[in-house]
Coordinates of C-alpha atoms and ligand atoms in Angstrom, one line a residue:
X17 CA 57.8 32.5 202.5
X18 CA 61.4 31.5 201.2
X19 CA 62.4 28.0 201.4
X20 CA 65.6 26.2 201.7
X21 CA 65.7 22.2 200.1
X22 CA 68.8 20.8 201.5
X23 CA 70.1 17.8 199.5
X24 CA 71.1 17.2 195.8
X25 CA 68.8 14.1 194.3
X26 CA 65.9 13.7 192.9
X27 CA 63.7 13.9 195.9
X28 CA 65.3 17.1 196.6
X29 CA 64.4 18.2 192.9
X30 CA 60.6 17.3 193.1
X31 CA 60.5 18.9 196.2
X32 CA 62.2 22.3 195.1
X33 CA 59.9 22.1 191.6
X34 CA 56.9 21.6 193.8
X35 CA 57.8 24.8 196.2
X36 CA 58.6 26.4 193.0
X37 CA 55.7 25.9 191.9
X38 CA 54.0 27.2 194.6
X39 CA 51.7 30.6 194.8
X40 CA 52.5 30.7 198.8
X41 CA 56.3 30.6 198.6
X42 CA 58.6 33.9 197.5
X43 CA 62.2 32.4 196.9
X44 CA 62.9 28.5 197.0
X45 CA 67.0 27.7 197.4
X46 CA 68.7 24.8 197.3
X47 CA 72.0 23.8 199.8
X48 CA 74.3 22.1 197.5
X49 CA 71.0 21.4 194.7
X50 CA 72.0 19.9 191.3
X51 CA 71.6 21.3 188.0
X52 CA 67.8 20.2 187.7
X53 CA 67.3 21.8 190.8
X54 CA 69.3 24.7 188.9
X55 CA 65.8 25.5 187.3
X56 CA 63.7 25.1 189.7
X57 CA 65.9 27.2 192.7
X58 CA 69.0 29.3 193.4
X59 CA 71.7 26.6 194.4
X60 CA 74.4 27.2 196.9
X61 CA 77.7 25.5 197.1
X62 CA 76.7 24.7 200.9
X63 CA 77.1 21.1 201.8
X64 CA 74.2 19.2 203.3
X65 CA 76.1 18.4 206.5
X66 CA 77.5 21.7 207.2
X67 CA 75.2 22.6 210.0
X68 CA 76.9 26.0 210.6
X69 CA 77.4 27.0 206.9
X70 CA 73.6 26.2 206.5
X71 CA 72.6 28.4 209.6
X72 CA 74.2 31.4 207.6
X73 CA 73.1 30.9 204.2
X74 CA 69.5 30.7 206.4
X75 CA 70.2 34.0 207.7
X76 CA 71.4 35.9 205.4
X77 CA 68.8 34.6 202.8
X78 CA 65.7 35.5 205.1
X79 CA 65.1 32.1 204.7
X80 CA 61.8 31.1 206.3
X81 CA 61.7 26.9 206.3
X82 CA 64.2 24.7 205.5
X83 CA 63.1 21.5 204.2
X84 CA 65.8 18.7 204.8
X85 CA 66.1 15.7 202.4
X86 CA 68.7 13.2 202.9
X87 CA 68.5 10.9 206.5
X88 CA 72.5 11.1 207.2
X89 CA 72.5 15.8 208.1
X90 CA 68.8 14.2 210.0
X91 CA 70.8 11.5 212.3
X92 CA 73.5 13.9 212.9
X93 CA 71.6 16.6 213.9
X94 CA 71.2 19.8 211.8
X95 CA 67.7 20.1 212.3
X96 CA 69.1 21.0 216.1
X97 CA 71.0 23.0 215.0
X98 CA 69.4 25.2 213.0
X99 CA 66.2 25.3 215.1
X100 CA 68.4 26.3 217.9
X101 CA 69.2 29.5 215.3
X102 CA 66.2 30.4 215.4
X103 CA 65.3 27.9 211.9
X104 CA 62.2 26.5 211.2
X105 CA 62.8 23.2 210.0
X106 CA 60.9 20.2 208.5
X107 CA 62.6 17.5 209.6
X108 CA 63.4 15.8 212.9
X109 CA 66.2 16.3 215.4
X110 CA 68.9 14.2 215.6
X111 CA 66.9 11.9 218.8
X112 CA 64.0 11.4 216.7
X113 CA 65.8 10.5 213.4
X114 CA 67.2 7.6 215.7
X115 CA 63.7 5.9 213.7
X116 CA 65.7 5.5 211.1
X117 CA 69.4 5.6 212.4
X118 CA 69.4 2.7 214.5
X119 CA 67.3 -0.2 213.5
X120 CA 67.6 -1.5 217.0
X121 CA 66.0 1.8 218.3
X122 CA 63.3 1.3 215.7
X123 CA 62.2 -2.0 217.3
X124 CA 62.1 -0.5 220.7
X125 CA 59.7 2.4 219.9
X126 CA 57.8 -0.5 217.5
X127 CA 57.8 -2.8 220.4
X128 CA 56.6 0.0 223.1
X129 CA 54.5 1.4 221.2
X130 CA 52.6 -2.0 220.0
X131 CA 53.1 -1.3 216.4
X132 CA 53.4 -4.7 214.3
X133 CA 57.1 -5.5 212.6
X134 CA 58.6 -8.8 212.1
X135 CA 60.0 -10.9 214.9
X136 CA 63.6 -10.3 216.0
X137 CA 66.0 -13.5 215.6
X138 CA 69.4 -14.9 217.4
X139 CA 71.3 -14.0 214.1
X140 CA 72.2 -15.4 211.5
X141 CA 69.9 -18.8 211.2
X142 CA 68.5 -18.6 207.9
X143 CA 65.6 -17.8 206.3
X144 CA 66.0 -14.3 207.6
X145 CA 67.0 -10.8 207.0
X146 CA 70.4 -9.9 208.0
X147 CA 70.5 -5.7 208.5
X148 CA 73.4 -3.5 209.1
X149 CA 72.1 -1.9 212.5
X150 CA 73.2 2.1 211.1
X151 CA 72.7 4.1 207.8
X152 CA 73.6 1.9 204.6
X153 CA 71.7 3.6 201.9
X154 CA 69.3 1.4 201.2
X155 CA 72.7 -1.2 200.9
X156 CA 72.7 -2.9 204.3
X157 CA 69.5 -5.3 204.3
X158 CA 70.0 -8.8 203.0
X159 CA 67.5 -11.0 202.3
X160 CA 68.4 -14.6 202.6
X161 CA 66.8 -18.5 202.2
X162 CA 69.5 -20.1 203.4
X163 CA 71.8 -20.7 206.3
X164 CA 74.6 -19.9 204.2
X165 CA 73.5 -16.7 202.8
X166 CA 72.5 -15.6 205.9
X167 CA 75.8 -16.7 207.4
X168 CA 77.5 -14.5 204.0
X169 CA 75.2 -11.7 204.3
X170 CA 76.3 -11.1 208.5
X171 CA 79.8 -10.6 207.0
X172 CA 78.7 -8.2 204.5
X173 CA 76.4 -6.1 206.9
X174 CA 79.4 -5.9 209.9
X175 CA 81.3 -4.6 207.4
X176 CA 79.2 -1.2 207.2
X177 CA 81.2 -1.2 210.7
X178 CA 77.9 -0.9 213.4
X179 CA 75.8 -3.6 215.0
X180 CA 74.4 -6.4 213.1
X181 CA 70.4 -7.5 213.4
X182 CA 68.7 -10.1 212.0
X183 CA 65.0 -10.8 211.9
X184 CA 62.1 -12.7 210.3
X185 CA 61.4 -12.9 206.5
X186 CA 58.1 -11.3 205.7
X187 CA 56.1 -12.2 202.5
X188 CA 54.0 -9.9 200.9
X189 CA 53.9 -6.6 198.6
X190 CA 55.5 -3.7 199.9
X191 CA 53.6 -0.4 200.4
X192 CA 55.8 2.9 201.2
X193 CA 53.1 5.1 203.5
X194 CA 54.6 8.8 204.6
X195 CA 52.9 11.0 206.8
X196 CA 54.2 14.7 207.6
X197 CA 54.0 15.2 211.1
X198 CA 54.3 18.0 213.9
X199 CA 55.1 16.0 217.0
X200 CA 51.8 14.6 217.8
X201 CA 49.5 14.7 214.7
X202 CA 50.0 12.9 211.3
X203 CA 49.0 13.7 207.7
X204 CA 49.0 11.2 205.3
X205 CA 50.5 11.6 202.1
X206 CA 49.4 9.9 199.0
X207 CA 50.7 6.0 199.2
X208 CA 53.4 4.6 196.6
X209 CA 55.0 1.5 196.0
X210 CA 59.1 1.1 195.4
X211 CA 60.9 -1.8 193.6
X212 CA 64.2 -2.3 195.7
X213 CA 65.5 -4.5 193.7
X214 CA 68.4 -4.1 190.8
X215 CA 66.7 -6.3 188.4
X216 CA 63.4 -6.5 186.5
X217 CA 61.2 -9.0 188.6
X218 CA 62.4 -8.3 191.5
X219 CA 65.7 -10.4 191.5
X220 CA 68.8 -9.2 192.8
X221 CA 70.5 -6.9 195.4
X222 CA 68.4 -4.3 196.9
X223 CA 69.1 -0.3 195.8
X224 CA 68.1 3.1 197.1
X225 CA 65.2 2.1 194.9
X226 CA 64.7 1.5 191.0
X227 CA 61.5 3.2 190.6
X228 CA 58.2 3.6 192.5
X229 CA 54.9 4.2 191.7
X230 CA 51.5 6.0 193.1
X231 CA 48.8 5.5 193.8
X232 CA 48.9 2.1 194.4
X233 CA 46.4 -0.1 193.2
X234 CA 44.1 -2.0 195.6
X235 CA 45.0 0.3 198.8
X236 CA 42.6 3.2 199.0
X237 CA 42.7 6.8 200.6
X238 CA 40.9 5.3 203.5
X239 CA 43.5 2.3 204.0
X240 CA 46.2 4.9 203.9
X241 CA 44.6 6.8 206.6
X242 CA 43.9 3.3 208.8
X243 CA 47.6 3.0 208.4
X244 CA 48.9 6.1 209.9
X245 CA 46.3 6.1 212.7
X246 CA 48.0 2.3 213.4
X247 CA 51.1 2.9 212.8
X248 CA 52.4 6.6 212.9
X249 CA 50.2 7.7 215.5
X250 CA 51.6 5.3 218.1
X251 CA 55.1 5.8 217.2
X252 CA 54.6 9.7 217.3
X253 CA 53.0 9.1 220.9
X254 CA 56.3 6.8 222.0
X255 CA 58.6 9.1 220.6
X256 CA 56.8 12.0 221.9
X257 CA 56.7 10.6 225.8
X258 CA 60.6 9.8 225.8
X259 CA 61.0 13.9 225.1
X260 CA 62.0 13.4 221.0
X261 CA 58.6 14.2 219.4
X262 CA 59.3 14.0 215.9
X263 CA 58.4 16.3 213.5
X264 CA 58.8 16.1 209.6
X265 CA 58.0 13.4 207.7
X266 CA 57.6 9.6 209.0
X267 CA 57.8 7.1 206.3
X268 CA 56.6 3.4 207.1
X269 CA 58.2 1.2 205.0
X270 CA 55.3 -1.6 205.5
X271 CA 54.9 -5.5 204.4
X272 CA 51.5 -6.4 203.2
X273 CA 51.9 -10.3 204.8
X274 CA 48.8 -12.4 205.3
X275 CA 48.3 -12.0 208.6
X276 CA 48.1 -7.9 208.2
X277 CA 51.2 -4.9 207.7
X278 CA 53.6 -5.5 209.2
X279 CA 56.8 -2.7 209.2
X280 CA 60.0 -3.6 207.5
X281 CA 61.5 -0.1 208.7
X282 CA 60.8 3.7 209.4
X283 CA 62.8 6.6 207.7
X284 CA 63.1 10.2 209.3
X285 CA 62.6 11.6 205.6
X286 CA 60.6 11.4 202.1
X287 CA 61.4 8.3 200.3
X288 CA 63.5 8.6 197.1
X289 CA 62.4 7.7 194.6
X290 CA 58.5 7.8 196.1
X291 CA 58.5 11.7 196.3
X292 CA 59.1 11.9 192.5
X293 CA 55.8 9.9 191.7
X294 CA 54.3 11.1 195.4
X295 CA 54.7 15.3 195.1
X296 CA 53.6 15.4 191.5
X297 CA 50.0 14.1 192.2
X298 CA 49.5 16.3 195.4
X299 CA 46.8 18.8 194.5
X300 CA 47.5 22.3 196.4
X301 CA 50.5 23.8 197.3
X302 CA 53.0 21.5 199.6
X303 CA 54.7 24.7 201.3
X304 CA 51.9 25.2 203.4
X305 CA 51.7 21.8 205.0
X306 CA 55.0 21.8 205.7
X307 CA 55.5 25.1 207.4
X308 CA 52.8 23.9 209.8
X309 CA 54.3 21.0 210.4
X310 CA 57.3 22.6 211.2
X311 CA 55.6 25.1 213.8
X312 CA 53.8 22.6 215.5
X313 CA 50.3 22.9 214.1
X314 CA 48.9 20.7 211.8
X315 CA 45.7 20.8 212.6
X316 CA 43.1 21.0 210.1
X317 CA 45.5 20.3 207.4
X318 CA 45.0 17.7 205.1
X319 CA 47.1 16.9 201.7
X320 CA 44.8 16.3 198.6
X321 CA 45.8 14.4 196.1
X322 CA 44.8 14.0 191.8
X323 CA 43.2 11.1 190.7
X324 CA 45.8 10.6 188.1
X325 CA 48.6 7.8 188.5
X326 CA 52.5 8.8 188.4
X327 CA 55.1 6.4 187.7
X328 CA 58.8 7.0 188.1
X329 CA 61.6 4.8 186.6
X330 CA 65.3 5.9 187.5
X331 CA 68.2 5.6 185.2
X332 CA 71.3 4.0 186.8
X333 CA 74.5 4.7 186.0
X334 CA 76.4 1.9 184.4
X335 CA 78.3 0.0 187.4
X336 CA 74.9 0.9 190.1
X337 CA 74.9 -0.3 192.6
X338 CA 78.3 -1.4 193.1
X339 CA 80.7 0.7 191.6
X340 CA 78.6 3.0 189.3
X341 CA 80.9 4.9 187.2
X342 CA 80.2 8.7 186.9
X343 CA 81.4 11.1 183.9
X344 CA 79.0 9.4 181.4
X345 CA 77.2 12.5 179.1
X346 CA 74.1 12.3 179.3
X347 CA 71.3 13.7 176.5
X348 CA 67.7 13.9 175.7
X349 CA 66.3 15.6 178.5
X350 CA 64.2 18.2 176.6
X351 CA 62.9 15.4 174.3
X352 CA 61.3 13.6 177.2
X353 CA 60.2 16.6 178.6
X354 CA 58.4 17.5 175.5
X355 CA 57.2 13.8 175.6
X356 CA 55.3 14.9 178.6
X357 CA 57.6 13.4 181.4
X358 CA 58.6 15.4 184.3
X359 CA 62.5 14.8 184.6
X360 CA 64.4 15.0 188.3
X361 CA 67.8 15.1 188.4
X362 CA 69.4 12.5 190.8
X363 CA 72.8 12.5 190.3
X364 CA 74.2 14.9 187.6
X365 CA 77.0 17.5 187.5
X366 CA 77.5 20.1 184.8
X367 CA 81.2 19.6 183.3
X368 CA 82.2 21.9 180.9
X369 CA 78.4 23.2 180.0
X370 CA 77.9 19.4 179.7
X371 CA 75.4 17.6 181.7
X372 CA 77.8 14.2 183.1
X373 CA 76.3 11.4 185.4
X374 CA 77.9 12.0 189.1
X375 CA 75.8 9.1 191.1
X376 CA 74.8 6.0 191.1
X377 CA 71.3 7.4 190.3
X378 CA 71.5 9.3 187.7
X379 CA 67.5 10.7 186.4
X380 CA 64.4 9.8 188.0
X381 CA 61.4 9.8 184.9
X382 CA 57.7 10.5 186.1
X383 CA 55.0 10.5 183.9
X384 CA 51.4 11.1 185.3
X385 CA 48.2 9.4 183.3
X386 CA 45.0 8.5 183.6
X387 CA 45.8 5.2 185.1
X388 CA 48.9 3.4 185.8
X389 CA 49.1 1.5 182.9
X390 CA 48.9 5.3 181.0
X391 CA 51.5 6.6 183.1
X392 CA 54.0 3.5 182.8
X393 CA 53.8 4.1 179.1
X394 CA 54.3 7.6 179.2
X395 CA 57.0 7.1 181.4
X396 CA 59.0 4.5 179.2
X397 CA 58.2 6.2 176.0
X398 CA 60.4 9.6 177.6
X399 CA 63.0 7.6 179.1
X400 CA 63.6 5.9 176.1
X401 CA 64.8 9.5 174.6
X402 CA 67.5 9.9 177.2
X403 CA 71.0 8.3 176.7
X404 CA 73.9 7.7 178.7
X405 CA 76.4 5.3 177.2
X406 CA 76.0 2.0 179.6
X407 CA 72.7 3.2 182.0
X408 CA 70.3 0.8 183.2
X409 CA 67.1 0.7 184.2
X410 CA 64.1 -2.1 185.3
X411 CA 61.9 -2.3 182.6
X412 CA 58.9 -3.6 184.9
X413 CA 58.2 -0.6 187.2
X414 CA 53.9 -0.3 187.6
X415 CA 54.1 -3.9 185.3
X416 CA 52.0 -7.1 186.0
X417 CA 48.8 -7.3 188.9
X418 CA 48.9 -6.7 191.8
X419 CA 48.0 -8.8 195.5
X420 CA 46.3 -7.3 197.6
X421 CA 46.8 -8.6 201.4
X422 CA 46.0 -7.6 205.0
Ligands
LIG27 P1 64.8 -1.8 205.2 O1 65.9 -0.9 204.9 O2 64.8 -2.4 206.5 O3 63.4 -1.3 204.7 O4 65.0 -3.0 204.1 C1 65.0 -2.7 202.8 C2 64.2 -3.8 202.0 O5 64.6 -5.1 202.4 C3 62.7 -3.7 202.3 O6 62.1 -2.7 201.5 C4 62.3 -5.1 201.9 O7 62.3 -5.3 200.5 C5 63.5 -5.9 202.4 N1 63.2 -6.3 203.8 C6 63.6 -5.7 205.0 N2 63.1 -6.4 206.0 C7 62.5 -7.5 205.6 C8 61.8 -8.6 206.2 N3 61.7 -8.7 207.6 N4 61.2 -9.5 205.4 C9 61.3 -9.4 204.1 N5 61.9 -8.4 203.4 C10 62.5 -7.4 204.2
LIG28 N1 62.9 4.3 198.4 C1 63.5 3.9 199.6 C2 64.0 4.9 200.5 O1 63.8 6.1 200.3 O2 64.5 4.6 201.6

């Protein structure tokens, strides 16, 4: 089968390595792809919006499944689009990916389908969480202790121009759970942990996501599967009865309070940077799965993963997250390969046969081991041979214990 990745980060790159990689799949091609995905797949200057331009490139490559990455093509629709061509796609249509395009929508399915999130709020009353209501990149959500903050942070979140919602503060440790699914059934996926935050313990603003690691310790394969039966199931069967089943993958973005998970948000589309620490423990190929997903028939299917532990840190360019500044060279790749680190390619452009930072993530590093503390120190020890003048990255990712709640 020949696959289409449409994106240009690092989740794109793990996925089109993995496809790559894959005994089942014939060509993998990447709509616009990066210069890591360069290696990995033929890359067209296609954008990842450009329903109509994707459709062709589709066609005229024989292609057999696209796999969409990025949530903004998902919300406005060119999974529709290219299904209506004729396509198969892994990834919802446009009234599905309203999971993760409106968080307003998201409470509604939550609510109807009796799935546990925190409590709306008569905004802004701090504490709370103040969230831009549309896509923010990971930017819009601000958590706040105070009236004022919350009061500060309502500004900041209208400004993304939508709705503004508010809700309670949760306590507790995250846990990122992703399912692929074909409009009724759901397949777990290995579970991984993301730190949000900017800074090493967890201090500052929240980012697309610093790093992320899998599996995570103290939630088993079992758990996992407890969650999506709780959780994904019922929101598949919501989404399903309004006439928008949703097929692709359904990532619960779930706090671990006291009183049991509770979910912070759902996204129409692999976590970045999860899929980096995620797609490099699954056993077996990956194309498979998907392609049944895609047609409707998972059944039977289930995704097994290694025992080992990946962790991913990602190198920021200097400036991330508020103005990151691109250009930067950036070096040292194939010494942290050869250190034993697999390295995705976020955001980088080749300028003059130079590889140049071109996003506010630049590399994401994963380094499997035999446990997590291996696999952190793998993971350092090959970042640590990459430069770009002014980069920065958390120096805690997979560090310190971990609570276990729920
Ligand atoms: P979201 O985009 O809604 O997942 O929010 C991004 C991040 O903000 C989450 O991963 C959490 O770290 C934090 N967050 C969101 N909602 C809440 C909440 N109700 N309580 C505490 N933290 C939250
Ligand atoms: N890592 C968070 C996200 O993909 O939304």
């Amino acid at each position: 089968m020949n696959v289409l990745v449409v994106g240009s980060g690092g989740r794109e790159h793990a996925l089109a390595w993995k496809l790559a990689g894959d005994p089942s799949v014939g060509e993998v091609h990447a709509a616009p792809g990066n210069p890591g995905i360069a290696h990995a797949a033929t890359c067209h200057p296609v954008r990842a919006d450009d329903a109509e331009g994707l459709l062709s490139l589709c066609l005229a490559r024989r292609i057999d499944l696209v796999v969409v990455g990025p949530e903004a093509p998902l919300v406005t629709g060119i999974a529709d689009v290219l299904r209506h061509g004729g396509i198969a796609v892994f990834g919802p249509g446009a009234d599905a990916a309203r999971i993760e395009g409106s968080k307003a929508f998201a409470k509604d399915v939550m609510r109807a389908a009796g799935v546990p999130t925190a409590a709306p709020l008569e905004g802004p009353h701090g504490p709370c969480v103040v969230k831009a209501d549309g896509l923010a990149a990971g930017k819009g959500v601000f958590v706040c202790s105070t009236q004022r903050e919350a009061e500060e942070a309502w500004s900041r979140a209208a400004a993304f121009g939508g709705e503004v919602v508010c809700e309670e503060l949760l306590e507790g440790d995250e846990l990122s759970v992703f399912a692929l699914c074909d409009g009724v059934r759901a397949v777990p996926l290995p579970a991984a942990r993301d730190a949000k935050r900017l800074l090493d313990g967890d201090e500052g603003p929240n980012t697309g996501g610093m790093g992320a690691f899998s599996p995570v310790p103290g939630v088993t394969e079992d758990e996992v599967a407890e969650l999506v039966e709780r959780i994904h199931v019922p929101v598949l069967a919501e989404l399903a009865a309004r006439g928008t089943p949703f097929v692709g993958l359904l990532y619960a973005g779930l706090m671990l309070t006291p009183d049991g998970p509770r979910v912070l948000e759902f996204n129409c589309r692999f976590g970045d940077p999860e899929t980096q620490a995620i797609v490099p423990r699954i056993a077996g190929g990956l194309a498979e799965p998907l392609a049944r997903a895609a047609a409707g028939d998972l059944s039977g299917i289930e995704v097994d993963a290694s025992d080992e532990a990946a962790v991913t840190i990602v190198l920021a360019a200097p400036g991330y997250p508020d103005a990151p500044e691109t250009g930067g060279a950036v070096e040292g790749l194939d010494e942290a390969e050869a250190a034993g680190a697999l390295v995705f390619h976020a955001g980088t452009a080749l300028r003059d046969g130079r590889l140049v930072g071109a996003g506010g993530r630049v590399l994401a590093v994963t380094a499997l081991g035999d446990d997590p503390a291996d696999a952190r120190g793998r993971a350092y020890a090959a970042l640590e041979r990459i430069r770009l003048p002014g980069a920065h990255y958390r120096r805690d990712i997979a560090a310190g214990g971990v609570r276990v709640a729920g």
